PDB file of C-alpha atoms in Angstrom:
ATOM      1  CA  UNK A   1      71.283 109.481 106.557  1.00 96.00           C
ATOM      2  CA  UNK A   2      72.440 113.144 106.376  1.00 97.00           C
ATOM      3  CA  UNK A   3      73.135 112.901 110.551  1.00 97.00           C
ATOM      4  CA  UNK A   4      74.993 109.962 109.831  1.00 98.00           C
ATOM      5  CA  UNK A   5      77.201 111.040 106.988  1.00 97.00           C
ATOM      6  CA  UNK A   6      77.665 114.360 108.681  1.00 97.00           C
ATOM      7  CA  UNK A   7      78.999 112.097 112.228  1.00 98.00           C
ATOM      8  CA  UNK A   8      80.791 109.752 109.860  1.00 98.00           C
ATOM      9  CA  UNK A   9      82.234 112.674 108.359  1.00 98.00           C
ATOM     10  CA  UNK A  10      83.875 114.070 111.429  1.00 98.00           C
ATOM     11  CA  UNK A  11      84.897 110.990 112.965  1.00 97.00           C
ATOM     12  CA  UNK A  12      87.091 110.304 109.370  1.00 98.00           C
ATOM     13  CA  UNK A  13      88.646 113.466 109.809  1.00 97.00           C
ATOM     14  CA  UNK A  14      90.019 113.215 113.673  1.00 97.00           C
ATOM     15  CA  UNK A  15      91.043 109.261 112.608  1.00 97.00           C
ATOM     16  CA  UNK A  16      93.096 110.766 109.521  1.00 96.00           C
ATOM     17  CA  UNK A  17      94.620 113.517 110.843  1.00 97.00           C
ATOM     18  CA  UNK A  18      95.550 111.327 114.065  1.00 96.00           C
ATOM     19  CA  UNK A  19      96.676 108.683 111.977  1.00 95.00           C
ATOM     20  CA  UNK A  20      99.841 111.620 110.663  1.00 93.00           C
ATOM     21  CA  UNK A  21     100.446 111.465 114.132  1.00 92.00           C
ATOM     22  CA  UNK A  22      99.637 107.967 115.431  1.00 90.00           C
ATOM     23  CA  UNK A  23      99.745 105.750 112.296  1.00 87.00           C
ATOM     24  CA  UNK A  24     103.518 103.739 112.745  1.00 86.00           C
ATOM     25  CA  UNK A  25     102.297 103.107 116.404  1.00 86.00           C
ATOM     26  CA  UNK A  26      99.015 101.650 115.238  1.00 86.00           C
ATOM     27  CA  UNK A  27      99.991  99.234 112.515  1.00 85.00           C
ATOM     28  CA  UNK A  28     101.196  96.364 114.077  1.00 83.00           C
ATOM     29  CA  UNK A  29      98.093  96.265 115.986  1.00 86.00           C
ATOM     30  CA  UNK A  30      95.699  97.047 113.161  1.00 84.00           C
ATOM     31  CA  UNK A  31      97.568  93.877 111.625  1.00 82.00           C
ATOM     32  CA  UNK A  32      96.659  91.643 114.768  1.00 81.00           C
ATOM     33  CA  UNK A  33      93.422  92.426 116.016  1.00 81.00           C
ATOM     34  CA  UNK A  34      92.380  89.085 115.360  1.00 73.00           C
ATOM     35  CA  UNK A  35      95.002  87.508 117.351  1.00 77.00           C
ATOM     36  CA  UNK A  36      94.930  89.884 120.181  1.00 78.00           C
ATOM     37  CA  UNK A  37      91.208  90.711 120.746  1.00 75.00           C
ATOM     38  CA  UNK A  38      89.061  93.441 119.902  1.00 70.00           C
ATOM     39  CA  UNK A  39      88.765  94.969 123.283  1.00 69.00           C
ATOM     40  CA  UNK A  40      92.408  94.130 124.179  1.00 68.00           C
ATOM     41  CA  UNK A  41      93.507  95.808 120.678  1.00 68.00           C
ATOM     42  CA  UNK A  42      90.926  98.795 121.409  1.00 68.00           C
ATOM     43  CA  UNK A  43      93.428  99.482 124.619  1.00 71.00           C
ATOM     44  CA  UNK A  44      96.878  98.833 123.139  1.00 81.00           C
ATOM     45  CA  UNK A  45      95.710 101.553 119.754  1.00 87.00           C
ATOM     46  CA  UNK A  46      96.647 105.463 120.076  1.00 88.00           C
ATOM     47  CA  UNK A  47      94.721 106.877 117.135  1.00 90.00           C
ATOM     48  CA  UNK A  48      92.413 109.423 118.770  1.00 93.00           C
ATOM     49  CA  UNK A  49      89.426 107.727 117.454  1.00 94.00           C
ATOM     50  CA  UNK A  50      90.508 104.667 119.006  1.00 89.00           C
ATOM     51  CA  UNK A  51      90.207 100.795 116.652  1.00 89.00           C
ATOM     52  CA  UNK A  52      87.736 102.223 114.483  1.00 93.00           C
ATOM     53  CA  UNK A  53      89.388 104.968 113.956  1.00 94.00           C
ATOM     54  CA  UNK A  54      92.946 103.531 113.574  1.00 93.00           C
ATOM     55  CA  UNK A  55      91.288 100.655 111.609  1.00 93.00           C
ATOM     56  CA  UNK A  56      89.435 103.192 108.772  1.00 95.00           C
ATOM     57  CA  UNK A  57      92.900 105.133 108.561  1.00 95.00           C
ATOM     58  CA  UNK A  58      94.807 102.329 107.855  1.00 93.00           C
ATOM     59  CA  UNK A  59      92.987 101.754 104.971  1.00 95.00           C
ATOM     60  CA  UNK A  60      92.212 104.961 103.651  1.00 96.00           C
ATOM     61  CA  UNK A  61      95.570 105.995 103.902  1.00 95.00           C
ATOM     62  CA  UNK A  62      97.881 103.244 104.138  1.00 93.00           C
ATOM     63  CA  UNK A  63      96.278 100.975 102.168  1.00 93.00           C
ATOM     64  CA  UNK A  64      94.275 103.073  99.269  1.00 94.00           C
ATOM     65  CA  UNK A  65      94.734 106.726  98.835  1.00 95.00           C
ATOM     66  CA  UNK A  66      97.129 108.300 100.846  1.00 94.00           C
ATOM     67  CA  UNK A  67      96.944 111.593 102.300  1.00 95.00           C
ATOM     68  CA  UNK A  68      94.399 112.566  99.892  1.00 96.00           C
ATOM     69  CA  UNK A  69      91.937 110.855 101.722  1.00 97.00           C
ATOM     70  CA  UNK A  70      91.865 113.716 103.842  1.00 97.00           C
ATOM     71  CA  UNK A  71      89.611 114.993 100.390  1.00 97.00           C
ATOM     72  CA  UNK A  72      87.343 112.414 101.537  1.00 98.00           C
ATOM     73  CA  UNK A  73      85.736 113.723 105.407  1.00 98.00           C
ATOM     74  CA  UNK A  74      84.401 117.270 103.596  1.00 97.00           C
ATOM     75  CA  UNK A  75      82.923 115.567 100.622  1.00 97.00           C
ATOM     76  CA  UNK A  76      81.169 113.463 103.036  1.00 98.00           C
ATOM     77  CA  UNK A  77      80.073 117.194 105.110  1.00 98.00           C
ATOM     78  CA  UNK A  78      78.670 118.728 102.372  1.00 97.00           C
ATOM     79  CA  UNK A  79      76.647 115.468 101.151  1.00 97.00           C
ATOM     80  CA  UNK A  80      75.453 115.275 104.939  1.00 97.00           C
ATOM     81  CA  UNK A  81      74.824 118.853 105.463  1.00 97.00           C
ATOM     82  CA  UNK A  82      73.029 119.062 101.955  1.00 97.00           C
ATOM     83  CA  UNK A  83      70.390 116.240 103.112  1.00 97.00           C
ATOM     84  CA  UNK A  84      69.776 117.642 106.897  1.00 97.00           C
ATOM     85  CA  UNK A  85      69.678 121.741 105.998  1.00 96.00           C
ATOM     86  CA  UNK A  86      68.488 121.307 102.269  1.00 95.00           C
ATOM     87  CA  UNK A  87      71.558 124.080 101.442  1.00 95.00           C
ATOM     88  CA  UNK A  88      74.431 123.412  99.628  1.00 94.00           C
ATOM     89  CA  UNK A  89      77.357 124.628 100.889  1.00 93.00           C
ATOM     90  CA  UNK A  90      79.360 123.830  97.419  1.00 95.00           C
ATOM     91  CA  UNK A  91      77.970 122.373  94.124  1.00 95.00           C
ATOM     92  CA  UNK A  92      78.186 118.767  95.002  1.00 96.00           C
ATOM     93  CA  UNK A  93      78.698 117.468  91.181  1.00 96.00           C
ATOM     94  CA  UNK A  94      81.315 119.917  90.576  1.00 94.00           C
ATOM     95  CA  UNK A  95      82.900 119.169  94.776  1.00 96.00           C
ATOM     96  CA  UNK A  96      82.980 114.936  93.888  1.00 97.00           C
ATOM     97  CA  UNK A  97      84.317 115.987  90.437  1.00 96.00           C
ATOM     98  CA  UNK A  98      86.882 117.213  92.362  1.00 96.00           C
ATOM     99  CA  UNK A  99      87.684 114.623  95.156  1.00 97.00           C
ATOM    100  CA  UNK A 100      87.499 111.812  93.296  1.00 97.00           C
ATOM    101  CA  UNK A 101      90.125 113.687  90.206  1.00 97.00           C
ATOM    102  CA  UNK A 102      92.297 114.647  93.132  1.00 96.00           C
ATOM    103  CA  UNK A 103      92.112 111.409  94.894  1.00 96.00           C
ATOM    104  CA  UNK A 104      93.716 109.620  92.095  1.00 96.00           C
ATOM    105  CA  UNK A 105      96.261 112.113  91.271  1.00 96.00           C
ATOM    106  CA  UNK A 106      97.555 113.327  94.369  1.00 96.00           C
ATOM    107  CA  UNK A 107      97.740 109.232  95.171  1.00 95.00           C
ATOM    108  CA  UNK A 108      99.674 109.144  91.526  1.00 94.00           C
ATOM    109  CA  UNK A 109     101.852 111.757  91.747  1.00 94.00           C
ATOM    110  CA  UNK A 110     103.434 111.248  95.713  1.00 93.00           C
ATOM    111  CA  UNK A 111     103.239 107.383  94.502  1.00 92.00           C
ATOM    112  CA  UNK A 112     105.498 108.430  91.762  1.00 91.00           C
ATOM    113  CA  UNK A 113     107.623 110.560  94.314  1.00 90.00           C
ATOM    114  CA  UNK A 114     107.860 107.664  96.653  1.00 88.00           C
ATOM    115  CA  UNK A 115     108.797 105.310  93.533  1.00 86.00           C
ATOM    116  CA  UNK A 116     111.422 107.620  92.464  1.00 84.00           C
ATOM    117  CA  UNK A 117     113.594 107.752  95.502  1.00 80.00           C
ATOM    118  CA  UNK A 118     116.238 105.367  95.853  1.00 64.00           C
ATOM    119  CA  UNK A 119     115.431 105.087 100.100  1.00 68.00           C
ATOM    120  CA  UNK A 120     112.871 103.717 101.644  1.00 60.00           C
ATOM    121  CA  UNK A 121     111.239 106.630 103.829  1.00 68.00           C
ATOM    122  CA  UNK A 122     109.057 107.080 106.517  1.00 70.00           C
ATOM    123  CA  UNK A 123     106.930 108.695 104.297  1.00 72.00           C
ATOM    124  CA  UNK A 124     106.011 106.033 101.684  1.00 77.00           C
ATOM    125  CA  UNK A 125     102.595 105.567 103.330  1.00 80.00           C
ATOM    126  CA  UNK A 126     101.858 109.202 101.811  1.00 87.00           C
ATOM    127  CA  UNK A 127     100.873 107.949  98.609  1.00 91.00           C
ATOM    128  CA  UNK A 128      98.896 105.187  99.974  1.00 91.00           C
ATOM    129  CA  UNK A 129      98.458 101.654  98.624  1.00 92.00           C
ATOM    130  CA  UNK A 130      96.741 102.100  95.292  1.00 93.00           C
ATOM    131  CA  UNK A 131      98.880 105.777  94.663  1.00 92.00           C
ATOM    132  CA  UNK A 132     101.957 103.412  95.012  1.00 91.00           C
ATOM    133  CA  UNK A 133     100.778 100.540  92.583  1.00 93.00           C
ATOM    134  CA  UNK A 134      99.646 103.130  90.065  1.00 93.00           C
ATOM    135  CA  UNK A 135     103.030 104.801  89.955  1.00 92.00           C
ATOM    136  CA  UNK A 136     105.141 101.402  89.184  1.00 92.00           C
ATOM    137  CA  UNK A 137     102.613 100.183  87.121  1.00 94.00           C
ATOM    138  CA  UNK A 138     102.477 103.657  85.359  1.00 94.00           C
ATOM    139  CA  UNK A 139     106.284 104.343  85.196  1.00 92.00           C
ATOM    140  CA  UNK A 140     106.457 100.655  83.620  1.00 93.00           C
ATOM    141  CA  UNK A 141     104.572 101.766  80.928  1.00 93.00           C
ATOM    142  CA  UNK A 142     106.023 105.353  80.753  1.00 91.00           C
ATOM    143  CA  UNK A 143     109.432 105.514  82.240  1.00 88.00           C
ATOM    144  CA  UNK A 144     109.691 109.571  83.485  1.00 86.00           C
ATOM    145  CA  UNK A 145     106.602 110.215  80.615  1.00 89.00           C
ATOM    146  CA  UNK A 146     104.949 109.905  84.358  1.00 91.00           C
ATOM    147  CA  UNK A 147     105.459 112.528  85.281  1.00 92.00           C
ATOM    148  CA  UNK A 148     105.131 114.722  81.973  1.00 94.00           C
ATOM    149  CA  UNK A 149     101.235 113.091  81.704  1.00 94.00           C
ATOM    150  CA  UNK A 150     100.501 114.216  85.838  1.00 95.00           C
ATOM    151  CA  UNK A 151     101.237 117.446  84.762  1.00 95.00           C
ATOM    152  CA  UNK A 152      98.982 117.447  81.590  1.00 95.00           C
ATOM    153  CA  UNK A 153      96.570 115.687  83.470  1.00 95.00           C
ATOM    154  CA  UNK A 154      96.160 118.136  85.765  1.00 95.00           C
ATOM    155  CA  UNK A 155      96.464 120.955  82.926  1.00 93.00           C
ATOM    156  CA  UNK A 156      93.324 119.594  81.422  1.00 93.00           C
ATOM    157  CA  UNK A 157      91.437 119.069  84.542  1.00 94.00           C
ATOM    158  CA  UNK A 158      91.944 122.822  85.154  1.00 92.00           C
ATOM    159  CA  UNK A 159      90.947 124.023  81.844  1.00 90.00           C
ATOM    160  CA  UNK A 160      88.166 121.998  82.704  1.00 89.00           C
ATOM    161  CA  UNK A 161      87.362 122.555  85.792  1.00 90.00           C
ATOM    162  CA  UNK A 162      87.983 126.061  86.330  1.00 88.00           C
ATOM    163  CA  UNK A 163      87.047 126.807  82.437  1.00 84.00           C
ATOM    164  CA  UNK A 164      89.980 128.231  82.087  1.00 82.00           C
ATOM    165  CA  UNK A 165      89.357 129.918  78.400  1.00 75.00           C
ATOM    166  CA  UNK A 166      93.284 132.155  78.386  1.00 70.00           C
ATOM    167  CA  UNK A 167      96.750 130.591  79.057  1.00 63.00           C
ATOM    168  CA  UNK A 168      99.148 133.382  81.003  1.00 61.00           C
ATOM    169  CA  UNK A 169      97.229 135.669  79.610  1.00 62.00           C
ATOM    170  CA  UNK A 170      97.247 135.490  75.936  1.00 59.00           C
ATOM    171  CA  UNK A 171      93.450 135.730  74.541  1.00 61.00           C
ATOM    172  CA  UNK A 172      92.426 134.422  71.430  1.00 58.00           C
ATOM    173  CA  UNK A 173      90.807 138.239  69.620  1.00 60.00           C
ATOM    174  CA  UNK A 174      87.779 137.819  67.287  1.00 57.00           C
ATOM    175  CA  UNK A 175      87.469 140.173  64.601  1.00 59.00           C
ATOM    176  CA  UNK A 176      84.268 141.400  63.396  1.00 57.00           C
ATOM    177  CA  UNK A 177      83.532 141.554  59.426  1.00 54.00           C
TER     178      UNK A 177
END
């Protein structure tokens, strides 16, 4: 399982980072592999990782989460590393914590970028699918308030995370009695 994860891992990587590059191209035949073939689609795709790869980056990135998806490959590492060398390289609790908060915001917050610009762009598939339909669905409910709760959001998942106990450096002083 850990081998596995740790190939998975790697092979998510080179198919995200080549779908930046290779994503518009791949699309349309993504859409029709049915029609077309499997082999015959395998040919026509550019993603460096070939149909699977081009496949698994459409979703993760078109269709769910964006460019934060690229969160996803090391997450995957250190899960695979941590069951075939019995090290961590990060806490994992505290590392999926932090994917999975990330996953949804950064999806949120260029969702509510791509939402707020009167063009359509190149760049819509940034936010990915479910960044995109969180934003409208969010801005519905909010208006601009969106943006005002990302940024508490991710003020409280600092404090949090971090354990952040001073703001800009003002600390609370306890007298002793």
């Amino acid at each position: 399982i850990g081998f596995f994860l740790l190939t998975v891992s790697l092979f998510l990587l080179v198919a995200l980072i080549s779908y930046l590059f290779t994503g518009k191209a791949d699309q349309s035949v993504v859409k029709s592999v049915q029609e077309i073939g499997l082999f015959q689609s395998g040919l026509e795709v550019d993603n460096w990782m070939k149909l699977y790869g081009a496949i698994a980056s459409h979703y993760f990135i078109f269709e769910w989460f964006g460019i934060a998806s690229l969160l996803i490959p090391p997450l995957l590492f250190m899960y695979g590393y941590k069951i075939v060398f019995r090290r961590t390289i990060l806490p994992l609790n505290s590392s999926t914590l932090f994917v999975v908060f990330f996953l949804i915001w950064l999806s949120l917050f260029l969702g509510d970028l791509v939402n707020s610009t009167s063009e359509s762009s190149d760049l819509g598939f940034l936010s990915g699918g479910i960044g995109y339909e969180l934003a409208i669905k969010i801005n519905s409910l909010v208006g601009w308030g969106t943006i005002l709760l990302l940024l508490f959001s991710l003020i409280v998942f600092v404090i949090y995370f971090f354990n952040v106990t001073s703001l800009l450096g003002f600390k609370h002083k306890v007298e002793d009695n």
